[in-house]
C-alpha cells in the first residue's frame, strides 16, 4: 500500500486516555495496475469520493486519476 497521510483521533473520558484511532485511505499495490487498465478501455475516468478534497486529491494523484469530485454524497455518486 502507498503511504498516504493519516488522520489521528485521540479520545479521553474524564481526563483519562480512552483510546487512539488512526484512519488512512490506502492505495493497495494492485490499484495502480487496475487504474492503468481502465485508462486503456475508457478515455474518461473520474474519482468520486465522499472524502474531503485534500484526501481525495492525494488518492487520485497516487492512482494517476486526473478528474476528482470530492465530498460527494452516496446518492449523488449514481447520478
GROMACS .gro file of N, CA and C in nm:
model
  237
    1UNK      N    1   0.084  -0.119   0.000
    1UNK     CA    2   0.000   0.000   0.000
    1UNK      C    3   0.088   0.124   0.000
    2UNK      N    4   0.043   0.226  -0.070
    2UNK     CA    5   0.114   0.353  -0.070
    2UNK      C    6   0.092   0.422   0.063
    3UNK      N    7   0.194   0.497   0.106
    3UNK     CA    8   0.180   0.573   0.229
    3UNK      C    9   0.111   0.705   0.199
    4UNK      N   10  -0.008   0.722   0.250
    4UNK     CA   11  -0.081   0.847   0.239
    4UNK      C   12  -0.100   0.902   0.379
    5UNK      N   13  -0.111   1.033   0.393
    5UNK     CA   14  -0.130   1.090   0.526
    5UNK      C   15  -0.251   1.030   0.595
    6UNK      N   16  -0.239   1.018   0.725
    6UNK     CA   17  -0.346   0.960   0.805
    6UNK      C   18  -0.402   1.065   0.900
    7UNK      N   19  -0.519   1.040   0.949
    7UNK     CA   20  -0.584   1.127   1.046
    7UNK      C   21  -0.582   1.054   1.179
    8UNK      N   22  -0.531   1.120   1.282
    8UNK     CA   23  -0.529   1.061   1.415
    8UNK      C   24  -0.639   1.120   1.500
    9UNK      N   25  -0.696   1.039   1.587
    9UNK     CA   26  -0.802   1.083   1.676
    9UNK      C   27  -0.775   1.023   1.813
   10UNK      N   28  -0.758   1.110   1.912
   10UNK     CA   29  -0.737   1.064   2.049
   10UNK      C   30  -0.865   1.089   2.128
   11UNK      N   31  -0.904   0.992   2.209
   11UNK     CA   32  -1.024   1.004   2.290
   11UNK      C   33  -0.987   1.008   2.438
   12UNK      N   34  -1.061   1.089   2.512
   12UNK     CA   35  -1.040   1.098   2.656
   12UNK      C   36  -1.176   1.097   2.724
   13UNK      N   37  -1.179   1.038   2.841
   13UNK     CA   38  -1.301   1.035   2.922
   13UNK      C   39  -1.264   1.075   3.064
   14UNK      N   40  -1.325   1.182   3.110
   14UNK     CA   41  -1.299   1.233   3.244
   14UNK      C   42  -1.150   1.254   3.268
   15UNK      N   43  -1.081   1.306   3.168
   15UNK     CA   44  -0.939   1.337   3.182
   15UNK      C   45  -0.844   1.221   3.161
   16UNK      N   46  -0.895   1.101   3.144
   16UNK     CA   47  -0.810   0.985   3.123
   16UNK      C   48  -0.815   0.944   2.976
   17UNK      N   49  -0.703   0.896   2.927
   17UNK     CA   50  -0.698   0.848   2.790
   17UNK      C   51  -0.793   0.730   2.773
   18UNK      N   52  -0.876   0.737   2.668
   18UNK     CA   53  -0.973   0.630   2.645
   18UNK      C   54  -0.946   0.555   2.516
   19UNK      N   55  -0.855   0.604   2.435
   19UNK     CA   56  -0.824   0.534   2.312
   19UNK      C   57  -0.763   0.625   2.208
   20UNK      N   58  -0.709   0.564   2.107
   20UNK     CA   59  -0.649   0.637   1.996
   20UNK      C   60  -0.678   0.560   1.868
   21UNK      N   61  -0.722   0.633   1.766
   21UNK     CA   62  -0.753   0.572   1.637
   21UNK      C   63  -0.675   0.643   1.528
   22UNK      N   64  -0.635   0.570   1.428
   22UNK     CA   65  -0.570   0.628   1.311
   22UNK      C   66  -0.647   0.581   1.189
   23UNK      N   67  -0.688   0.678   1.105
   23UNK     CA   68  -0.763   0.648   0.984
   23UNK      C   69  -0.678   0.688   0.864
   24UNK      N   70  -0.677   0.606   0.763
   24UNK     CA   71  -0.600   0.638   0.642
   24UNK      C   72  -0.668   0.577   0.521
   25UNK      N   73  -0.656   0.646   0.409
   25UNK     CA   74  -0.702   0.591   0.282
   25UNK      C   75  -0.583   0.522   0.219
   26UNK      N   76  -0.593   0.392   0.203
   26UNK     CA   77  -0.482   0.315   0.150
   26UNK      C   78  -0.502   0.286   0.002
   27UNK      N   79  -0.394   0.293  -0.071
   27UNK     CA   80  -0.392   0.253  -0.211
   27UNK      C   81  -0.319   0.119  -0.213
   28UNK      N   82  -0.394   0.014  -0.245
   28UNK     CA   83  -0.335  -0.120  -0.248
   28UNK      C   84  -0.235  -0.131  -0.363
   29UNK      N   85  -0.143  -0.223  -0.352
   29UNK     CA   86  -0.037  -0.237  -0.451
   29UNK      C   87  -0.089  -0.268  -0.590
   30UNK      N   88  -0.205  -0.334  -0.602
   30UNK     CA   89  -0.259  -0.366  -0.734
   30UNK      C   90  -0.350  -0.257  -0.791
   31UNK      N   91  -0.383  -0.155  -0.712
   31UNK     CA   92  -0.472  -0.049  -0.760
   31UNK      C   93  -0.416   0.029  -0.880
   32UNK      N   94  -0.288   0.071  -0.880
   32UNK     CA   95  -0.237   0.144  -0.997
   32UNK      C   96  -0.248   0.063  -1.126
   33UNK      N   97  -0.224  -0.067  -1.119
   33UNK     CA   98  -0.236  -0.154  -1.237
   33UNK      C   99  -0.380  -0.157  -1.286
   34UNK      N  100  -0.475  -0.166  -1.193
   34UNK     CA  101  -0.617  -0.168  -1.229
   34UNK      C  102  -0.657  -0.038  -1.296
   35UNK      N  103  -0.615   0.074  -1.242
   35UNK     CA  104  -0.648   0.205  -1.300
   35UNK      C  105  -0.584   0.220  -1.438
   36UNK      N  106  -0.462   0.171  -1.454
   36UNK     CA  107  -0.396   0.176  -1.585
   36UNK      C  108  -0.478   0.099  -1.688
   37UNK      N  109  -0.529  -0.017  -1.651
   37UNK     CA  110  -0.613  -0.096  -1.742
   37UNK      C  111  -0.742  -0.020  -1.776
   38UNK      N  112  -0.801   0.046  -1.678
   38UNK     CA  113  -0.922   0.124  -1.703
   38UNK      C  114  -0.894   0.239  -1.800
   39UNK      N  115  -0.777   0.302  -1.786
   39UNK     CA  116  -0.738   0.410  -1.879
   39UNK      C  117  -0.728   0.357  -2.022
   40UNK      N  118  -0.690   0.232  -2.040
   40UNK     CA  119  -0.678   0.174  -2.173
   40UNK      C  120  -0.816   0.149  -2.236
   41UNK      N  121  -0.916   0.127  -2.152
   41UNK     CA  122  -1.051   0.098  -2.201
   41UNK      C  123  -1.135   0.224  -2.215
   42UNK      N  124  -1.128   0.312  -2.117
   42UNK     CA  125  -1.209   0.433  -2.118
   42UNK      C  126  -1.120   0.557  -2.120
   43UNK      N  127  -1.160   0.655  -2.198
   43UNK     CA  128  -1.085   0.781  -2.207
   43UNK      C  129  -1.101   0.864  -2.081
   44UNK      N  130  -1.218   0.860  -2.020
   44UNK     CA  131  -1.252   0.950  -1.912
   44UNK      C  132  -1.272   0.872  -1.782
   45UNK      N  133  -1.190   0.900  -1.683
   45UNK     CA  134  -1.202   0.837  -1.552
   45UNK      C  135  -1.208   0.949  -1.448
   46UNK      N  136  -1.303   0.940  -1.357
   46UNK     CA  137  -1.318   1.039  -1.251
   46UNK      C  138  -1.331   0.965  -1.118
   47UNK      N  139  -1.260   1.014  -1.018
   47UNK     CA  140  -1.272   0.961  -0.883
   47UNK      C  141  -1.387   1.033  -0.814
   48UNK      N  142  -1.488   0.959  -0.771
   48UNK     CA  143  -1.598   1.014  -0.692
   48UNK      C  144  -1.577   0.969  -0.549
   49UNK      N  145  -1.561   1.063  -0.459
   49UNK     CA  146  -1.529   1.029  -0.321
   49UNK      C  147  -1.613   1.110  -0.224
   50UNK      N  148  -1.648   1.048  -0.115
   50UNK     CA  149  -1.716   1.118  -0.007
   50UNK      C  150  -1.617   1.189   0.084
   51UNK      N  151  -1.489   1.166   0.060
   51UNK     CA  152  -1.384   1.227   0.142
   51UNK      C  153  -1.367   1.375   0.112
   52UNK      N  154  -1.297   1.444   0.200
   52UNK     CA  155  -1.262   1.586   0.178
   52UNK      C  156  -1.175   1.598   0.054
   53UNK      N  157  -1.172   1.718  -0.003
   53UNK     CA  158  -1.097   1.744  -0.126
   53UNK      C  159  -0.950   1.703  -0.114
   54UNK      N  160  -0.885   1.740  -0.005
   54UNK     CA  161  -0.742   1.710   0.011
   54UNK      C  162  -0.716   1.559   0.011
   55UNK      N  163  -0.799   1.484   0.079
   55UNK     CA  164  -0.783   1.338   0.084
   55UNK      C  165  -0.808   1.276  -0.053
   56UNK      N  166  -0.916   1.317  -0.117
   56UNK     CA  167  -0.948   1.264  -0.250
   56UNK      C  168  -0.838   1.297  -0.350
   57UNK      N  169  -0.782   1.417  -0.340
   57UNK     CA  170  -0.674   1.458  -0.430
   57UNK      C  171  -0.550   1.371  -0.411
   58UNK      N  172  -0.514   1.341  -0.285
   58UNK     CA  173  -0.397   1.256  -0.259
   58UNK      C  174  -0.417   1.117  -0.319
   59UNK      N  175  -0.535   1.061  -0.301
   59UNK     CA  176  -0.562   0.927  -0.355
   59UNK      C  177  -0.560   0.930  -0.507
   60UNK      N  178  -0.624   1.031  -0.566
   60UNK     CA  179  -0.629   1.042  -0.713
   60UNK      C  180  -0.489   1.057  -0.771
   61UNK      N  181  -0.406   1.136  -0.708
   61UNK     CA  182  -0.267   1.153  -0.757
   61UNK      C  183  -0.189   1.023  -0.748
   62UNK      N  184  -0.208   0.950  -0.639
   62UNK     CA  185  -0.138   0.822  -0.622
   62UNK      C  186  -0.179   0.722  -0.730
   63UNK      N  187  -0.302   0.737  -0.782
   63UNK     CA  188  -0.353   0.645  -0.883
   63UNK      C  189  -0.353   0.703  -1.023
   64UNK      N  190  -0.301   0.823  -1.040
   64UNK     CA  191  -0.296   0.890  -1.171
   64UNK      C  192  -0.436   0.907  -1.230
   65UNK      N  193  -0.529   0.954  -1.147
   65UNK     CA  194  -0.665   0.985  -1.191
   65UNK      C  195  -0.677   1.137  -1.195
   66UNK      N  196  -0.690   1.196  -1.314
   66UNK     CA  197  -0.687   1.342  -1.325
   66UNK      C  198  -0.815   1.414  -1.281
   67UNK      N  199  -0.928   1.349  -1.289
   67UNK     CA  200  -1.056   1.414  -1.257
   67UNK      C  201  -1.104   1.368  -1.119
   68UNK      N  202  -1.139   1.465  -1.034
   68UNK     CA  203  -1.177   1.433  -0.897
   68UNK      C  204  -1.305   1.508  -0.859
   69UNK      N  205  -1.396   1.438  -0.796
   69UNK     CA  206  -1.512   1.500  -0.731
   69UNK      C  207  -1.510   1.453  -0.587
   70UNK      N  208  -1.491   1.546  -0.494
   70UNK     CA  209  -1.482   1.513  -0.352
   70UNK      C  210  -1.608   1.557  -0.279
   71UNK      N  211  -1.624   1.505  -0.158
   71UNK     CA  212  -1.737   1.537  -0.071
   71UNK      C  213  -1.871   1.509  -0.141
   72UNK      N  214  -1.873   1.398  -0.214
   72UNK     CA  215  -1.992   1.357  -0.289
   72UNK      C  216  -2.073   1.261  -0.202
   73UNK      N  217  -2.200   1.290  -0.184
   73UNK     CA  218  -2.288   1.201  -0.106
   73UNK      C  219  -2.310   1.071  -0.183
   74UNK      N  220  -2.332   0.961  -0.112
   74UNK     CA  221  -2.353   0.832  -0.180
   74UNK      C  222  -2.464   0.838  -0.287
   75UNK      N  223  -2.571   0.908  -0.258
   75UNK     CA  224  -2.680   0.916  -0.356
   75UNK      C  225  -2.640   0.994  -0.480
   76UNK      N  226  -2.546   1.087  -0.466
   76UNK     CA  227  -2.501   1.167  -0.581
   76UNK      C  228  -2.406   1.090  -0.670
   77UNK      N  229  -2.345   0.985  -0.621
   77UNK     CA  230  -2.249   0.907  -0.699
   77UNK      C  231  -2.315   0.830  -0.812
   78UNK      N  232  -2.443   0.808  -0.802
   78UNK     CA  233  -2.517   0.732  -0.904
   78UNK      C  234  -2.582   0.820  -1.008
   79UNK      N  235  -2.576   0.949  -0.990
   79UNK     CA  236  -2.643   1.041  -1.085
   79UNK      C  237  -2.565   1.056  -1.212
   0.00000   0.00000   0.00000
